[in-house]
mmCIF file with all atom_site columns, C-alpha atoms in Angstrom:
data_model
loop_
_atom_site.group_PDB
_atom_site.id
_atom_site.type_symbol
_atom_site.label_atom_id
_atom_site.label_alt_id
_atom_site.label_comp_id
_atom_site.label_asym_id
_atom_site.label_entity_id
_atom_site.label_seq_id
_atom_site.pdbx_PDB_ins_code
_atom_site.Cartn_x
_atom_site.Cartn_y
_atom_site.Cartn_z
_atom_site.occupancy
_atom_site.B_iso_or_equiv
_atom_site.pdbx_formal_charge
_atom_site.auth_seq_id
_atom_site.auth_comp_id
_atom_site.auth_asym_id
_atom_site.auth_atom_id
_atom_site.pdbx_PDB_model_num
ATOM 1   C CA . UNK A 1 1   ? -30.597 17.465  -34.725 1.00 41.00 ? 561 UNK A CA 1
ATOM 2   C CA . UNK A 1 2   ? -29.469 16.863  -31.179 1.00 47.00 ? 562 UNK A CA 1
ATOM 3   C CA . UNK A 1 3   ? -32.445 14.789  -30.134 1.00 50.00 ? 563 UNK A CA 1
ATOM 4   C CA . UNK A 1 4   ? -32.400 12.607  -33.252 1.00 50.00 ? 564 UNK A CA 1
ATOM 5   C CA . UNK A 1 5   ? -31.915 8.857   -32.936 1.00 51.00 ? 565 UNK A CA 1
ATOM 6   C CA . UNK A 1 6   ? -28.991 7.741   -35.023 1.00 47.00 ? 566 UNK A CA 1
ATOM 7   C CA . UNK A 1 7   ? -28.919 4.690   -37.257 1.00 47.00 ? 567 UNK A CA 1
ATOM 8   C CA . UNK A 1 8   ? -26.850 1.752   -36.075 1.00 43.00 ? 568 UNK A CA 1
ATOM 9   C CA . UNK A 1 9   ? -24.223 2.054   -38.815 1.00 44.00 ? 569 UNK A CA 1
ATOM 10  C CA . UNK A 1 10  ? -23.663 5.769   -38.288 1.00 47.00 ? 570 UNK A CA 1
ATOM 11  C CA . UNK A 1 11  ? -21.995 5.618   -34.928 1.00 47.00 ? 571 UNK A CA 1
ATOM 12  C CA . UNK A 1 12  ? -20.984 2.014   -34.438 1.00 48.00 ? 572 UNK A CA 1
ATOM 13  C CA . UNK A 1 13  ? -18.102 2.933   -32.164 1.00 50.00 ? 573 UNK A CA 1
ATOM 14  C CA . UNK A 1 14  ? -20.369 4.631   -29.682 1.00 51.00 ? 574 UNK A CA 1
ATOM 15  C CA . UNK A 1 15  ? -22.782 1.731   -29.736 1.00 50.00 ? 575 UNK A CA 1
ATOM 16  C CA . UNK A 1 16  ? -19.944 -0.739  -29.217 1.00 50.00 ? 576 UNK A CA 1
ATOM 17  C CA . UNK A 1 17  ? -18.612 1.312   -26.284 1.00 53.00 ? 577 UNK A CA 1
ATOM 18  C CA . UNK A 1 18  ? -22.120 1.482   -24.870 1.00 55.00 ? 578 UNK A CA 1
ATOM 19  C CA . UNK A 1 19  ? -22.370 -2.293  -25.068 1.00 52.00 ? 579 UNK A CA 1
ATOM 20  C CA . UNK A 1 20  ? -19.005 -2.629  -23.438 1.00 57.00 ? 580 UNK A CA 1
ATOM 21  C CA . UNK A 1 21  ? -20.106 -0.300  -20.721 1.00 56.00 ? 581 UNK A CA 1
ATOM 22  C CA . UNK A 1 22  ? -23.162 -2.440  -20.176 1.00 57.00 ? 582 UNK A CA 1
ATOM 23  C CA . UNK A 1 23  ? -21.011 -5.566  -20.003 1.00 61.00 ? 583 UNK A CA 1
ATOM 24  C CA . UNK A 1 24  ? -18.641 -3.872  -17.588 1.00 57.00 ? 584 UNK A CA 1
ATOM 25  C CA . UNK A 1 25  ? -21.504 -2.806  -15.356 1.00 58.00 ? 585 UNK A CA 1
ATOM 26  C CA . UNK A 1 26  ? -22.783 -6.376  -15.378 1.00 61.00 ? 586 UNK A CA 1
ATOM 27  C CA . UNK A 1 27  ? -19.283 -7.643  -14.567 1.00 57.00 ? 587 UNK A CA 1
ATOM 28  C CA . UNK A 1 28  ? -18.970 -5.126  -11.756 1.00 53.00 ? 588 UNK A CA 1
ATOM 29  C CA . UNK A 1 29  ? -22.282 -6.106  -10.171 1.00 54.00 ? 589 UNK A CA 1
ATOM 30  C CA . UNK A 1 30  ? -21.378 -9.797  -10.526 1.00 56.00 ? 590 UNK A CA 1
ATOM 31  C CA . UNK A 1 31  ? -17.930 -9.144  -9.084  1.00 50.00 ? 591 UNK A CA 1
ATOM 32  C CA . UNK A 1 32  ? -19.279 -7.260  -6.100  1.00 50.00 ? 592 UNK A CA 1
ATOM 33  C CA . UNK A 1 33  ? -21.642 -10.132 -5.404  1.00 50.00 ? 593 UNK A CA 1
ATOM 34  C CA . UNK A 1 34  ? -18.766 -12.620 -5.346  1.00 48.00 ? 594 UNK A CA 1
ATOM 35  C CA . UNK A 1 35  ? -15.824 -10.529 -4.058  1.00 39.00 ? 595 UNK A CA 1
ATOM 36  C CA . UNK A 1 36  ? -13.284 -8.058  -5.444  1.00 42.00 ? 596 UNK A CA 1
ATOM 37  C CA . UNK A 1 37  ? -13.299 -9.547  -8.953  1.00 42.00 ? 597 UNK A CA 1
ATOM 38  C CA . UNK A 1 38  ? -14.892 -6.681  -10.861 1.00 39.00 ? 598 UNK A CA 1
ATOM 39  C CA . UNK A 1 39  ? -11.688 -4.834  -11.714 1.00 47.00 ? 599 UNK A CA 1
ATOM 40  C CA . UNK A 1 40  ? -9.843  -8.000  -12.661 1.00 49.00 ? 600 UNK A CA 1
ATOM 41  C CA . UNK A 1 41  ? -12.287 -8.929  -15.430 1.00 50.00 ? 601 UNK A CA 1
ATOM 42  C CA . UNK A 1 42  ? -10.200 -7.879  -18.422 1.00 56.00 ? 602 UNK A CA 1
ATOM 43  C CA . UNK A 1 43  ? -6.525  -8.399  -17.563 1.00 59.00 ? 603 UNK A CA 1
ATOM 44  C CA . UNK A 1 44  ? -4.050  -8.087  -20.405 1.00 65.00 ? 604 UNK A CA 1
ATOM 45  C CA . UNK A 1 45  ? -1.649  -10.977 -21.063 1.00 66.00 ? 605 UNK A CA 1
ATOM 46  C CA . UNK A 1 46  ? 1.215   -8.637  -20.154 1.00 72.00 ? 606 UNK A CA 1
ATOM 47  C CA . UNK A 1 47  ? -0.271  -8.065  -16.736 1.00 71.00 ? 607 UNK A CA 1
ATOM 48  C CA . UNK A 1 48  ? -0.768  -11.817 -16.272 1.00 69.00 ? 608 UNK A CA 1
ATOM 49  C CA . UNK A 1 49  ? 2.902   -12.294 -17.132 1.00 73.00 ? 609 UNK A CA 1
ATOM 50  C CA . UNK A 1 50  ? 3.892   -9.654  -14.516 1.00 73.00 ? 610 UNK A CA 1
ATOM 51  C CA . UNK A 1 51  ? 1.645   -11.337 -11.923 1.00 72.00 ? 611 UNK A CA 1
ATOM 52  C CA . UNK A 1 52  ? 3.253   -14.718 -12.667 1.00 73.00 ? 612 UNK A CA 1
ATOM 53  C CA . UNK A 1 53  ? 6.675   -13.124 -12.164 1.00 77.00 ? 613 UNK A CA 1
ATOM 54  C CA . UNK A 1 54  ? 5.482   -11.716 -8.831  1.00 75.00 ? 614 UNK A CA 1
ATOM 55  C CA . UNK A 1 55  ? 4.198   -15.220 -7.961  1.00 74.00 ? 615 UNK A CA 1
ATOM 56  C CA . UNK A 1 56  ? 7.634   -16.648 -8.581  1.00 76.00 ? 616 UNK A CA 1
ATOM 57  C CA . UNK A 1 57  ? 9.182   -13.950 -6.395  1.00 76.00 ? 617 UNK A CA 1
ATOM 58  C CA . UNK A 1 58  ? 6.708   -14.727 -3.647  1.00 73.00 ? 618 UNK A CA 1
ATOM 59  C CA . UNK A 1 59  ? 7.479   -18.437 -3.887  1.00 71.00 ? 619 UNK A CA 1
ATOM 60  C CA . UNK A 1 60  ? 11.199  -17.665 -3.493  1.00 74.00 ? 620 UNK A CA 1
ATOM 61  C CA . UNK A 1 61  ? 10.433  -15.376 -0.535  1.00 70.00 ? 621 UNK A CA 1
ATOM 62  C CA . UNK A 1 62  ? 8.408   -18.132 1.081   1.00 68.00 ? 622 UNK A CA 1
ATOM 63  C CA . UNK A 1 63  ? 11.279  -20.547 0.692   1.00 70.00 ? 623 UNK A CA 1
ATOM 64  C CA . UNK A 1 64  ? 13.748  -18.027 2.035   1.00 68.00 ? 624 UNK A CA 1
ATOM 65  C CA . UNK A 1 65  ? 11.497  -17.204 4.966   1.00 63.00 ? 625 UNK A CA 1
ATOM 66  C CA . UNK A 1 66  ? 11.325  -20.924 5.787   1.00 62.00 ? 626 UNK A CA 1
ATOM 67  C CA . UNK A 1 67  ? 15.120  -21.038 5.800   1.00 61.00 ? 627 UNK A CA 1
ATOM 68  C CA . UNK A 1 68  ? 15.450  -17.920 7.986   1.00 60.00 ? 628 UNK A CA 1
ATOM 69  C CA . UNK A 1 69  ? 12.726  -18.896 10.415  1.00 59.00 ? 629 UNK A CA 1
ATOM 70  C CA . UNK A 1 70  ? 15.180  -19.244 13.318  1.00 58.00 ? 630 UNK A CA 1
ATOM 71  C CA . UNK A 1 71  ? 16.804  -15.883 12.765  1.00 60.00 ? 631 UNK A CA 1
ATOM 72  C CA . UNK A 1 72  ? 13.556  -13.899 12.544  1.00 59.00 ? 632 UNK A CA 1
ATOM 73  C CA . UNK A 1 73  ? 11.591  -15.238 15.507  1.00 64.00 ? 633 UNK A CA 1
ATOM 74  C CA . UNK A 1 74  ? 8.492   -17.369 15.274  1.00 67.00 ? 634 UNK A CA 1
ATOM 75  C CA . UNK A 1 75  ? 5.719   -14.810 15.703  1.00 69.00 ? 635 UNK A CA 1
ATOM 76  C CA . UNK A 1 76  ? 7.065   -12.406 13.073  1.00 68.00 ? 636 UNK A CA 1
ATOM 77  C CA . UNK A 1 77  ? 7.815   -15.297 10.768  1.00 68.00 ? 637 UNK A CA 1
ATOM 78  C CA . UNK A 1 78  ? 4.212   -16.510 10.904  1.00 72.00 ? 638 UNK A CA 1
ATOM 79  C CA . UNK A 1 79  ? 2.919   -13.019 10.122  1.00 74.00 ? 639 UNK A CA 1
ATOM 80  C CA . UNK A 1 80  ? 5.204   -12.700 7.101   1.00 73.00 ? 640 UNK A CA 1
ATOM 81  C CA . UNK A 1 81  ? 4.248   -16.194 5.993   1.00 73.00 ? 641 UNK A CA 1
ATOM 82  C CA . UNK A 1 82  ? 0.542   -15.406 6.136   1.00 78.00 ? 642 UNK A CA 1
ATOM 83  C CA . UNK A 1 83  ? 0.978   -12.140 4.221   1.00 78.00 ? 643 UNK A CA 1
ATOM 84  C CA . UNK A 1 84  ? 2.931   -13.895 1.486   1.00 76.00 ? 644 UNK A CA 1
ATOM 85  C CA . UNK A 1 85  ? 0.391   -16.715 1.230   1.00 77.00 ? 645 UNK A CA 1
ATOM 86  C CA . UNK A 1 86  ? -2.474  -14.250 1.009   1.00 81.00 ? 646 UNK A CA 1
ATOM 87  C CA . UNK A 1 87  ? -0.798  -12.223 -1.720  1.00 78.00 ? 647 UNK A CA 1
ATOM 88  C CA . UNK A 1 88  ? 0.055   -15.422 -3.583  1.00 78.00 ? 648 UNK A CA 1
ATOM 89  C CA . UNK A 1 89  ? -3.573  -16.561 -3.420  1.00 81.00 ? 649 UNK A CA 1
ATOM 90  C CA . UNK A 1 90  ? -4.800  -13.170 -4.653  1.00 82.00 ? 650 UNK A CA 1
ATOM 91  C CA . UNK A 1 91  ? -2.476  -13.295 -7.656  1.00 79.00 ? 651 UNK A CA 1
ATOM 92  C CA . UNK A 1 92  ? -3.466  -16.877 -8.499  1.00 79.00 ? 652 UNK A CA 1
ATOM 93  C CA . UNK A 1 93  ? -7.111  -15.904 -8.342  1.00 81.00 ? 653 UNK A CA 1
ATOM 94  C CA . UNK A 1 94  ? -6.445  -12.933 -10.638 1.00 78.00 ? 654 UNK A CA 1
ATOM 95  C CA . UNK A 1 95  ? -4.704  -15.166 -13.170 1.00 75.00 ? 655 UNK A CA 1
ATOM 96  C CA . UNK A 1 96  ? -7.615  -17.638 -13.097 1.00 79.00 ? 656 UNK A CA 1
ATOM 97  C CA . UNK A 1 97  ? -10.090 -14.803 -13.548 1.00 77.00 ? 657 UNK A CA 1
ATOM 98  C CA . UNK A 1 98  ? -8.148  -13.387 -16.499 1.00 72.00 ? 658 UNK A CA 1
ATOM 99  C CA . UNK A 1 99  ? -8.162  -16.784 -18.146 1.00 70.00 ? 659 UNK A CA 1
ATOM 100 C CA . UNK A 1 100 ? -11.870 -17.282 -17.654 1.00 68.00 ? 660 UNK A CA 1
ATOM 101 C CA . UNK A 1 101 ? -12.568 -13.693 -18.684 1.00 59.00 ? 661 UNK A CA 1
ATOM 102 C CA . UNK A 1 102 ? -10.842 -13.823 -22.033 1.00 50.00 ? 662 UNK A CA 1
#
């Protein structure tokens, strides 16, 4: 019994999950070829919403950091600015990916 090949209708769930696994593996290999996209392939709308909120926060932080530039010191300010911009770009990329993925 163990070695028997099952009919398609018998265990559709398993077959579907196998197909999903295959797709995921394909996505992973594609993602690694491009850059770190592979784990962003299937983002839920809720997560997109959270990322958009984080984007808004980052935009506010960027504005604030521009205002407080004099009080922080130029070198540190530039570092913070770069970090914020990088994170902002990452989130925007993730949102784009989630749109194209679904």
